[in-house]
Amino acid sequence: MKNVLYLSLFFVLAATFVSCVPDEEEIREEYYYPEELQALQATLDLPAKPHDYSIELPRHLTAAGLGARNINKDMATLGRVLFYDEALSVSGEVSCASCHAQALAFSDSKAASDGVNGNVTERNSIALGSVASFAAYYGIDVFGSFGIPFMWDNRFGTAREQARAAFLSEKEMGLTMEELLATIDSKDYYKPLFRRAFGSTDVSEERMMGAVAEFIDGLGSFNSKFDQAATNANAAFNMSMPFADFTDAENNGKALYLAKCANCHSENFGRPVKTEANNGLDVNYADMGVGEGTNNPALNYTFKVPTLRNVMLSAPYMHDGRFETLEDVIDHYSKNIADHPKLSPELRDPNGQPKRFNFTEEEKADLVAFLNTLTDEGYLMEERYSDPFK
């Protein structure tokens, strides 16, 4: 009997001991080794443990079938540093963030962005903050034919391809891949980031581009006044209902938007309804758009249809930045849609002519008031998306 009691006591004590033994990560409280943290914090304002890049979309988007995949926080942290590192350009003065500024919803205030050696980009910088979550529907590598491609001309199917083109562009950043990888390998602050993300400090093109893509996929803007009001109204399946949290002008603008704009840009500002369209900017275009980018002549003179989150912050507008204000954009749709052969059918009247929405001044003001509800103030100050360099 005593043997049984002793044996029972042994197992109880053993179980208690095992349950109290922390795993290796708990024994070593620091996330980075001390010398690694010192190398990081000599140059970067990074926390001792990486930010969480998980994304939880609001109900009105999840009810529409959108859900963001999990984001690797170590890869996203590395990607964030790569995104902001001006040392990764031939002049040492240009980074991805030079064309995509967080305060402007990751867009640029110029019609064409400044690159290296006095060069400028060919098109206006698309606002990354116009997208609710890249991890929800962008990239054919993850979503196949459902995935939305990148750039105004949809030429790149993945964030990796898009990032690679920007880094290697002679106009934008100007380094060769060999120079790029050598520069990264020479910076002490990258070694702990690569080790945590990939298990070793080895630098490669695949790892670099994968990290930048992970950071892009970790971006998410979905906490605007519109999102909060739609959630509070439980409006997932009825966006047309007036929102209690909106002013009369905002609700009137929402009704106009749903009637005139949502059939291309979407009702809930999740996934756009159309991936490309011609909106009648000109009768004759110098830029062939998606047709040239995808080598598909049937899509000549069409361009990406963006969702409009944070649109108040991303002027100037259109692929060439021709419109300086939202009022200019609304005036275009009100009375200036050109009769181009590829004009989207949503912009033709029953007689086949370009539509004239003929907005009143009050309607224009209401539309602007509604579009202002798409601004996500928290997104503009989100530390995990910000410049990590001291």
PDB file of C-alpha atoms in Angstrom, residues 75-337:
ATOM      1  CA  MET A  75       8.704  38.243 -41.997  1.00  0.00           C
ATOM      2  CA  ALA A  76       6.456  41.320 -41.859  1.00  0.00           C
ATOM      3  CA  THR A  77       8.870  43.077 -39.486  1.00  0.00           C
ATOM      4  CA  LEU A  78      11.755  42.384 -41.864  1.00  0.00           C
ATOM      5  CA  GLY A  79       9.598  43.521 -44.775  1.00  0.00           C
ATOM      6  CA  ARG A  80       8.766  46.753 -42.970  1.00  0.00           C
ATOM      7  CA  VAL A  81      12.454  47.601 -42.622  1.00  0.00           C
ATOM      8  CA  LEU A  82      13.116  46.743 -46.278  1.00  0.00           C
ATOM      9  CA  PHE A  83      10.133  48.884 -47.303  1.00  0.00           C
ATOM     10  CA  TYR A  84      11.545  51.973 -45.576  1.00  0.00           C
ATOM     11  CA  ASP A  85      15.287  51.472 -46.164  1.00  0.00           C
ATOM     12  CA  GLU A  86      16.690  54.251 -48.382  1.00  0.00           C
ATOM     13  CA  ALA A  87      20.045  52.462 -48.464  1.00  0.00           C
ATOM     14  CA  LEU A  88      18.460  50.044 -50.935  1.00  0.00           C
ATOM     15  CA  SER A  89      18.598  52.605 -53.750  1.00  0.00           C
ATOM     16  CA  VAL A  90      21.523  53.725 -55.860  1.00  0.00           C
ATOM     17  CA  SER A  91      21.306  57.268 -54.455  1.00  0.00           C
ATOM     18  CA  GLY A  92      20.694  56.203 -50.851  1.00  0.00           C
ATOM     19  CA  GLU A  93      17.704  58.554 -50.809  1.00  0.00           C
ATOM     20  CA  VAL A  94      14.745  56.538 -52.142  1.00  0.00           C
ATOM     21  CA  SER A  95      12.741  53.718 -50.595  1.00  0.00           C
ATOM     22  CA  CYS A  96       9.388  52.089 -51.270  1.00  0.00           C
ATOM     23  CA  ALA A  97       7.953  54.562 -48.761  1.00  0.00           C
ATOM     24  CA  SER A  98       9.154  57.469 -50.900  1.00  0.00           C
ATOM     25  CA  CYS A  99       6.246  56.721 -53.251  1.00  0.00           C
ATOM     26  CA  HIS A 100       3.952  55.279 -50.571  1.00  0.00           C
ATOM     27  CA  ALA A 101       3.806  57.581 -47.532  1.00  0.00           C
ATOM     28  CA  GLN A 102       1.833  56.378 -44.521  1.00  0.00           C
ATOM     29  CA  ALA A 103       0.433  59.862 -43.800  1.00  0.00           C
ATOM     30  CA  LEU A 104      -1.066  59.818 -47.315  1.00  0.00           C
ATOM     31  CA  ALA A 105      -2.525  56.313 -46.936  1.00  0.00           C
ATOM     32  CA  PHE A 106       0.650  54.988 -48.573  1.00  0.00           C
ATOM     33  CA  SER A 107       0.254  57.117 -51.699  1.00  0.00           C
ATOM     34  CA  ASP A 108       2.147  60.141 -53.031  1.00  0.00           C
ATOM     35  CA  SER A 109       1.095  63.785 -53.283  1.00  0.00           C
ATOM     36  CA  LYS A 110       2.594  64.111 -56.770  1.00  0.00           C
ATOM     37  CA  ALA A 111       1.113  63.030 -60.081  1.00  0.00           C
ATOM     38  CA  ALA A 112       4.332  61.098 -60.765  1.00  0.00           C
ATOM     39  CA  SER A 113       6.710  60.116 -57.982  1.00  0.00           C
ATOM     40  CA  ASP A 114      10.382  61.051 -57.743  1.00  0.00           C
ATOM     41  CA  GLY A 115      12.877  58.256 -58.284  1.00  0.00           C
ATOM     42  CA  VAL A 116      16.664  58.209 -58.401  1.00  0.00           C
ATOM     43  CA  ASN A 117      18.887  60.476 -60.516  1.00  0.00           C
ATOM     44  CA  GLY A 118      16.109  62.952 -61.299  1.00  0.00           C
ATOM     45  CA  ASN A 119      13.808  60.328 -62.797  1.00  0.00           C
ATOM     46  CA  VAL A 120      10.056  60.176 -62.207  1.00  0.00           C
ATOM     47  CA  THR A 121       7.633  57.268 -62.387  1.00  0.00           C
ATOM     48  CA  GLU A 122       5.396  56.684 -65.376  1.00  0.00           C
ATOM     49  CA  ARG A 123       2.120  56.726 -63.443  1.00  0.00           C
ATOM     50  CA  ASN A 124       0.564  58.024 -60.258  1.00  0.00           C
ATOM     51  CA  SER A 125       1.347  56.020 -57.124  1.00  0.00           C
ATOM     52  CA  ILE A 126      -1.619  53.846 -56.132  1.00  0.00           C
ATOM     53  CA  ALA A 127      -2.628  54.244 -52.484  1.00  0.00           C
ATOM     54  CA  LEU A 128      -1.901  50.983 -50.682  1.00  0.00           C
ATOM     55  CA  GLY A 129      -4.316  52.282 -48.056  1.00  0.00           C
ATOM     56  CA  SER A 130      -7.172  52.044 -50.531  1.00  0.00           C
ATOM     57  CA  VAL A 131      -7.243  48.291 -49.864  1.00  0.00           C
ATOM     58  CA  ALA A 132      -9.004  46.814 -46.824  1.00  0.00           C
ATOM     59  CA  SER A 133      -6.536  43.920 -46.685  1.00  0.00           C
ATOM     60  CA  PHE A 134      -4.136  42.645 -49.311  1.00  0.00           C
ATOM     61  CA  ALA A 135      -4.172  39.330 -47.445  1.00  0.00           C
ATOM     62  CA  ALA A 136      -7.883  38.952 -48.200  1.00  0.00           C
ATOM     63  CA  TYR A 137      -7.903  38.918 -52.003  1.00  0.00           C
ATOM     64  CA  TYR A 138      -4.705  40.235 -53.629  1.00  0.00           C
ATOM     65  CA  GLY A 139      -2.213  37.976 -55.430  1.00  0.00           C
ATOM     66  CA  ILE A 140      -2.701  35.067 -57.787  1.00  0.00           C
ATOM     67  CA  ASP A 141      -0.051  33.091 -55.869  1.00  0.00           C
ATOM     68  CA  VAL A 142      -2.469  32.703 -52.956  1.00  0.00           C
ATOM     69  CA  PHE A 143      -5.907  33.224 -54.502  1.00  0.00           C
ATOM     70  CA  GLY A 144      -5.466  31.955 -58.049  1.00  0.00           C
ATOM     71  CA  SER A 145      -7.898  33.401 -60.581  1.00  0.00           C
ATOM     72  CA  PHE A 146      -9.804  35.074 -57.727  1.00  0.00           C
ATOM     73  CA  GLY A 147      -6.733  37.088 -56.783  1.00  0.00           C
ATOM     74  CA  ILE A 148      -6.443  40.683 -57.884  1.00  0.00           C
ATOM     75  CA  PRO A 149      -3.139  41.668 -59.560  1.00  0.00           C
ATOM     76  CA  PHE A 150      -0.996  44.731 -58.854  1.00  0.00           C
ATOM     77  CA  MET A 151      -0.329  48.073 -60.595  1.00  0.00           C
ATOM     78  CA  TRP A 152      -2.603  50.309 -62.658  1.00  0.00           C
ATOM     79  CA  ASP A 153      -2.132  47.964 -65.609  1.00  0.00           C
ATOM     80  CA  ASN A 154      -2.488  44.728 -63.576  1.00  0.00           C
ATOM     81  CA  ARG A 155       0.861  43.529 -64.935  1.00  0.00           C
ATOM     82  CA  PHE A 156       2.061  41.777 -61.783  1.00  0.00           C
ATOM     83  CA  GLY A 157       0.221  38.836 -60.314  1.00  0.00           C
ATOM     84  CA  THR A 158       1.983  38.921 -56.946  1.00  0.00           C
ATOM     85  CA  ALA A 159       3.382  41.407 -54.438  1.00  0.00           C
ATOM     86  CA  ARG A 160       6.789  39.772 -54.908  1.00  0.00           C
ATOM     87  CA  GLU A 161       6.803  40.592 -58.616  1.00  0.00           C
ATOM     88  CA  GLN A 162       5.648  44.141 -58.010  1.00  0.00           C
ATOM     89  CA  ALA A 163       8.261  44.775 -55.309  1.00  0.00           C
ATOM     90  CA  ARG A 164      11.052  43.272 -57.396  1.00  0.00           C
ATOM     91  CA  ALA A 165      10.222  45.543 -60.322  1.00  0.00           C
ATOM     92  CA  ALA A 166      10.295  48.642 -58.108  1.00  0.00           C
ATOM     93  CA  PHE A 167      13.630  47.757 -56.494  1.00  0.00           C
ATOM     94  CA  LEU A 168      15.297  47.005 -59.826  1.00  0.00           C
ATOM     95  CA  SER A 169      13.759  49.846 -61.838  1.00  0.00           C
ATOM     96  CA  GLU A 170      16.417  52.226 -63.144  1.00  0.00           C
ATOM     97  CA  LYS A 171      13.977  55.085 -62.584  1.00  0.00           C
ATOM     98  CA  GLU A 172      12.764  54.168 -59.121  1.00  0.00           C
ATOM     99  CA  MET A 173      15.613  52.668 -57.058  1.00  0.00           C
ATOM    100  CA  GLY A 174      18.289  51.725 -59.536  1.00  0.00           C
ATOM    101  CA  LEU A 175      20.285  48.851 -57.990  1.00  0.00           C
ATOM    102  CA  THR A 176      20.921  45.462 -59.545  1.00  0.00           C
ATOM    103  CA  MET A 177      19.821  42.397 -57.609  1.00  0.00           C
ATOM    104  CA  GLU A 178      23.435  41.568 -56.778  1.00  0.00           C
ATOM    105  CA  GLU A 179      24.009  45.082 -55.414  1.00  0.00           C
ATOM    106  CA  LEU A 180      20.756  44.966 -53.510  1.00  0.00           C
ATOM    107  CA  LEU A 181      21.529  41.691 -51.755  1.00  0.00           C
ATOM    108  CA  ALA A 182      25.096  42.782 -51.007  1.00  0.00           C
ATOM    109  CA  THR A 183      23.838  46.006 -49.411  1.00  0.00           C
ATOM    110  CA  ILE A 184      21.386  44.105 -47.223  1.00  0.00           C
ATOM    111  CA  ASP A 185      24.066  41.605 -46.234  1.00  0.00           C
ATOM    112  CA  SER A 186      26.377  44.438 -45.175  1.00  0.00           C
ATOM    113  CA  LYS A 187      23.898  45.930 -42.686  1.00  0.00           C
ATOM    114  CA  ASP A 188      24.153  44.524 -39.160  1.00  0.00           C
ATOM    115  CA  TYR A 189      20.508  45.303 -38.392  1.00  0.00           C
ATOM    116  CA  TYR A 190      19.282  42.831 -41.013  1.00  0.00           C
ATOM    117  CA  LYS A 191      21.002  39.767 -39.564  1.00  0.00           C
ATOM    118  CA  PRO A 192      18.721  39.262 -36.541  1.00  0.00           C
ATOM    119  CA  LEU A 193      15.664  40.026 -38.664  1.00  0.00           C
ATOM    120  CA  PHE A 194      16.583  37.362 -41.219  1.00  0.00           C
ATOM    121  CA  ARG A 195      17.407  34.882 -38.466  1.00  0.00           C
ATOM    122  CA  ARG A 196      14.038  35.302 -36.794  1.00  0.00           C
ATOM    123  CA  ALA A 197      12.149  35.253 -40.100  1.00  0.00           C
ATOM    124  CA  PHE A 198      13.952  32.363 -41.797  1.00  0.00           C
ATOM    125  CA  GLY A 199      16.127  30.575 -39.248  1.00  0.00           C
ATOM    126  CA  SER A 200      19.448  31.840 -40.605  1.00  0.00           C
ATOM    127  CA  THR A 201      21.085  35.119 -41.588  1.00  0.00           C
ATOM    128  CA  ASP A 202      21.437  34.101 -45.237  1.00  0.00           C
ATOM    129  CA  VAL A 203      20.197  36.792 -47.622  1.00  0.00           C
ATOM    130  CA  SER A 204      18.520  35.813 -50.884  1.00  0.00           C
ATOM    131  CA  GLU A 205      16.180  37.336 -53.424  1.00  0.00           C
ATOM    132  CA  GLU A 206      13.434  34.896 -52.513  1.00  0.00           C
ATOM    133  CA  ARG A 207      13.647  35.727 -48.827  1.00  0.00           C
ATOM    134  CA  MET A 208      13.836  39.470 -49.389  1.00  0.00           C
ATOM    135  CA  MET A 209      10.865  39.648 -51.731  1.00  0.00           C
ATOM    136  CA  GLY A 210       8.879  37.263 -49.568  1.00  0.00           C
ATOM    137  CA  ALA A 211       9.384  39.540 -46.568  1.00  0.00           C
ATOM    138  CA  VAL A 212       8.350  42.691 -48.431  1.00  0.00           C
ATOM    139  CA  ALA A 213       5.250  40.882 -49.712  1.00  0.00           C
ATOM    140  CA  GLU A 214       4.430  39.746 -46.165  1.00  0.00           C
ATOM    141  CA  PHE A 215       4.571  43.347 -44.931  1.00  0.00           C
ATOM    142  CA  ILE A 216       2.291  44.475 -47.769  1.00  0.00           C
ATOM    143  CA  ASP A 217      -0.120  41.654 -46.972  1.00  0.00           C
ATOM    144  CA  GLY A 218      -0.033  42.777 -43.344  1.00  0.00           C
ATOM    145  CA  LEU A 219      -1.332  46.243 -44.238  1.00  0.00           C
ATOM    146  CA  GLY A 220      -4.984  46.704 -43.442  1.00  0.00           C
ATOM    147  CA  SER A 221      -7.325  49.712 -43.354  1.00  0.00           C
ATOM    148  CA  PHE A 222     -10.787  48.754 -42.131  1.00  0.00           C
ATOM    149  CA  ASN A 223     -11.602  50.934 -39.125  1.00  0.00           C
ATOM    150  CA  SER A 224     -12.962  54.084 -40.737  1.00  0.00           C
ATOM    151  CA  LYS A 225     -16.151  55.848 -39.690  1.00  0.00           C
ATOM    152  CA  PHE A 226     -17.856  53.967 -42.518  1.00  0.00           C
ATOM    153  CA  ASP A 227     -16.701  50.594 -41.184  1.00  0.00           C
ATOM    154  CA  GLN A 228     -17.778  51.433 -37.652  1.00  0.00           C
ATOM    155  CA  ALA A 229     -21.173  52.710 -38.813  1.00  0.00           C
ATOM    156  CA  ALA A 230     -21.762  49.697 -41.074  1.00  0.00           C
ATOM    157  CA  THR A 231     -20.902  47.341 -38.221  1.00  0.00           C
ATOM    158  CA  ASN A 232     -23.112  49.182 -35.725  1.00  0.00           C
ATOM    159  CA  ALA A 233     -25.989  49.136 -38.218  1.00  0.00           C
ATOM    160  CA  ASN A 234     -25.464  45.438 -38.947  1.00  0.00           C
ATOM    161  CA  ALA A 235     -25.555  46.477 -42.584  1.00  0.00           C
ATOM    162  CA  ALA A 236     -23.677  43.534 -44.104  1.00  0.00           C
ATOM    163  CA  PHE A 237     -26.527  42.676 -46.469  1.00  0.00           C
ATOM    164  CA  ASN A 238     -28.205  46.077 -46.752  1.00  0.00           C
ATOM    165  CA  MET A 239     -25.785  48.936 -47.257  1.00  0.00           C
ATOM    166  CA  SER A 240     -28.600  51.166 -48.517  1.00  0.00           C
ATOM    167  CA  MET A 241     -30.115  51.572 -45.048  1.00  0.00           C
ATOM    168  CA  PRO A 242     -29.353  54.960 -43.439  1.00  0.00           C
ATOM    169  CA  PHE A 243     -26.586  54.728 -40.863  1.00  0.00           C
ATOM    170  CA  ALA A 244     -27.473  56.118 -37.448  1.00  0.00           C
ATOM    171  CA  ASP A 245     -23.883  57.239 -36.958  1.00  0.00           C
ATOM    172  CA  PHE A 246     -23.909  59.308 -40.168  1.00  0.00           C
ATOM    173  CA  THR A 247     -25.000  62.888 -40.714  1.00  0.00           C
ATOM    174  CA  ASP A 248     -27.744  63.599 -43.238  1.00  0.00           C
ATOM    175  CA  ALA A 249     -25.119  64.734 -45.743  1.00  0.00           C
ATOM    176  CA  GLU A 250     -23.105  61.537 -45.268  1.00  0.00           C
ATOM    177  CA  ASN A 251     -26.178  59.338 -45.693  1.00  0.00           C
ATOM    178  CA  ASN A 252     -27.239  61.291 -48.779  1.00  0.00           C
ATOM    179  CA  GLY A 253     -23.735  60.906 -50.214  1.00  0.00           C
ATOM    180  CA  LYS A 254     -23.804  57.191 -49.451  1.00  0.00           C
ATOM    181  CA  ALA A 255     -27.093  56.813 -51.342  1.00  0.00           C
ATOM    182  CA  LEU A 256     -25.593  58.633 -54.332  1.00  0.00           C
ATOM    183  CA  TYR A 257     -22.464  56.504 -54.209  1.00  0.00           C
ATOM    184  CA  LEU A 258     -24.434  53.258 -54.089  1.00  0.00           C
ATOM    185  CA  ALA A 259     -26.578  54.359 -57.025  1.00  0.00           C
ATOM    186  CA  LYS A 260     -23.820  55.793 -59.231  1.00  0.00           C
ATOM    187  CA  CYS A 261     -20.440  54.336 -58.238  1.00  0.00           C
ATOM    188  CA  ALA A 262     -20.730  51.060 -56.337  1.00  0.00           C
ATOM    189  CA  ASN A 263     -21.316  48.887 -59.406  1.00  0.00           C
ATOM    190  CA  CYS A 264     -17.593  49.246 -60.139  1.00  0.00           C
ATOM    191  CA  HIS A 265     -15.964  50.148 -56.808  1.00  0.00           C
ATOM    192  CA  SER A 266     -18.125  47.921 -54.518  1.00  0.00           C
ATOM    193  CA  GLU A 267     -20.734  48.670 -51.872  1.00  0.00           C
ATOM    194  CA  ASN A 268     -18.692  47.696 -48.829  1.00  0.00           C
ATOM    195  CA  PHE A 269     -15.233  48.869 -49.985  1.00  0.00           C
ATOM    196  CA  GLY A 270     -13.922  45.351 -49.817  1.00  0.00           C
ATOM    197  CA  ARG A 271     -13.138  43.679 -53.107  1.00  0.00           C
ATOM    198  CA  PRO A 272     -13.921  45.895 -56.149  1.00  0.00           C
ATOM    199  CA  VAL A 273     -16.633  44.638 -58.493  1.00  0.00           C
ATOM    200  CA  LYS A 274     -14.471  45.111 -61.601  1.00  0.00           C
ATOM    201  CA  THR A 275     -10.732  44.605 -61.831  1.00  0.00           C
ATOM    202  CA  GLU A 276     -10.326  47.017 -64.741  1.00  0.00           C
ATOM    203  CA  ALA A 277     -12.440  49.512 -66.686  1.00  0.00           C
ATOM    204  CA  ASN A 278     -12.334  52.541 -68.956  1.00  0.00           C
ATOM    205  CA  ASN A 279     -13.944  55.560 -67.298  1.00  0.00           C
ATOM    206  CA  GLY A 280     -13.881  57.934 -70.232  1.00  0.00           C
ATOM    207  CA  LEU A 281     -10.988  60.181 -69.314  1.00  0.00           C
ATOM    208  CA  ASP A 282     -10.112  60.825 -72.984  1.00  0.00           C
ATOM    209  CA  VAL A 283     -11.142  59.966 -76.487  1.00  0.00           C
ATOM    210  CA  ASN A 284      -7.511  59.293 -77.340  1.00  0.00           C
ATOM    211  CA  TYR A 285      -5.226  57.746 -74.728  1.00  0.00           C
ATOM    212  CA  ALA A 286      -1.424  57.859 -74.747  1.00  0.00           C
ATOM    213  CA  ASP A 287      -1.350  55.051 -72.156  1.00  0.00           C
ATOM    214  CA  MET A 288      -2.742  51.649 -73.211  1.00  0.00           C
ATOM    215  CA  GLY A 289      -3.171  50.504 -69.626  1.00  0.00           C
ATOM    216  CA  VAL A 290      -4.092  46.914 -68.790  1.00  0.00           C
ATOM    217  CA  GLY A 291      -3.982  45.827 -72.428  1.00  0.00           C
ATOM    218  CA  GLU A 292      -0.281  46.611 -72.664  1.00  0.00           C
ATOM    219  CA  GLY A 293       0.523  45.430 -69.149  1.00  0.00           C
ATOM    220  CA  THR A 294      -1.074  42.021 -69.662  1.00  0.00           C
ATOM    221  CA  ASN A 295      -0.429  41.718 -73.423  1.00  0.00           C
ATOM    222  CA  ASN A 296      -4.177  41.475 -73.998  1.00  0.00           C
ATOM    223  CA  PRO A 297      -5.361  43.934 -76.685  1.00  0.00           C
ATOM    224  CA  ALA A 298      -8.976  43.382 -75.637  1.00  0.00           C
ATOM    225  CA  LEU A 299      -8.147  45.310 -72.455  1.00  0.00           C
ATOM    226  CA  ASN A 300      -6.420  48.242 -74.134  1.00  0.00           C
ATOM    227  CA  TYR A 301      -7.178  51.612 -72.526  1.00  0.00           C
ATOM    228  CA  THR A 302      -8.586  50.110 -69.350  1.00  0.00           C
ATOM    229  CA  PHE A 303      -7.072  50.611 -65.893  1.00  0.00           C
ATOM    230  CA  LYS A 304      -7.348  49.097 -62.443  1.00  0.00           C
ATOM    231  CA  VAL A 305     -10.526  49.884 -60.521  1.00  0.00           C
ATOM    232  CA  PRO A 306      -9.377  50.725 -56.994  1.00  0.00           C
ATOM    233  CA  THR A 307     -11.436  50.596 -53.852  1.00  0.00           C
ATOM    234  CA  LEU A 308     -11.692  54.070 -52.408  1.00  0.00           C
ATOM    235  CA  ARG A 309     -10.637  53.750 -48.794  1.00  0.00           C
ATOM    236  CA  ASN A 310      -8.778  56.822 -47.541  1.00  0.00           C
ATOM    237  CA  VAL A 311      -9.502  58.503 -50.864  1.00  0.00           C
ATOM    238  CA  MET A 312      -9.479  61.959 -49.239  1.00  0.00           C
ATOM    239  CA  LEU A 313      -5.752  61.515 -48.592  1.00  0.00           C
ATOM    240  CA  SER A 314      -4.546  60.156 -51.916  1.00  0.00           C
ATOM    241  CA  ALA A 315      -4.775  63.125 -54.295  1.00  0.00           C
ATOM    242  CA  PRO A 316      -3.980  63.604 -57.117  1.00  0.00           C
ATOM    243  CA  TYR A 317      -6.290  61.081 -58.750  1.00  0.00           C
ATOM    244  CA  MET A 318      -6.412  58.675 -61.714  1.00  0.00           C
ATOM    245  CA  HIS A 319      -3.552  56.707 -63.237  1.00  0.00           C
ATOM    246  CA  ASP A 320      -1.886  59.896 -64.451  1.00  0.00           C
ATOM    247  CA  GLY A 321      -2.759  62.092 -61.479  1.00  0.00           C
ATOM    248  CA  ARG A 322      -4.672  64.535 -63.660  1.00  0.00           C
ATOM    249  CA  PHE A 323      -7.287  65.512 -61.061  1.00  0.00           C
ATOM    250  CA  GLU A 324      -6.080  67.487 -58.062  1.00  0.00           C
ATOM    251  CA  THR A 325      -9.236  67.232 -55.943  1.00  0.00           C
ATOM    252  CA  LEU A 326     -12.204  64.938 -55.376  1.00  0.00           C
ATOM    253  CA  GLU A 327     -14.386  67.755 -56.647  1.00  0.00           C
ATOM    254  CA  ASP A 328     -12.512  67.493 -59.965  1.00  0.00           C
ATOM    255  CA  VAL A 329     -13.177  63.751 -60.049  1.00  0.00           C
ATOM    256  CA  ILE A 330     -16.885  64.231 -59.357  1.00  0.00           C
ATOM    257  CA  ASP A 331     -17.095  66.911 -62.062  1.00  0.00           C
ATOM    258  CA  HIS A 332     -15.625  64.423 -64.535  1.00  0.00           C
ATOM    259  CA  TYR A 333     -18.361  61.904 -63.835  1.00  0.00           C
ATOM    260  CA  SER A 334     -20.972  64.627 -63.670  1.00  0.00           C
ATOM    261  CA  LYS A 335     -20.492  66.053 -67.153  1.00  0.00           C
ATOM    262  CA  ASN A 336     -17.171  65.134 -68.812  1.00  0.00           C
ATOM    263  CA  ILE A 337     -17.130  61.375 -69.504  1.00  0.00           C
TER     264      ILE A 337
END
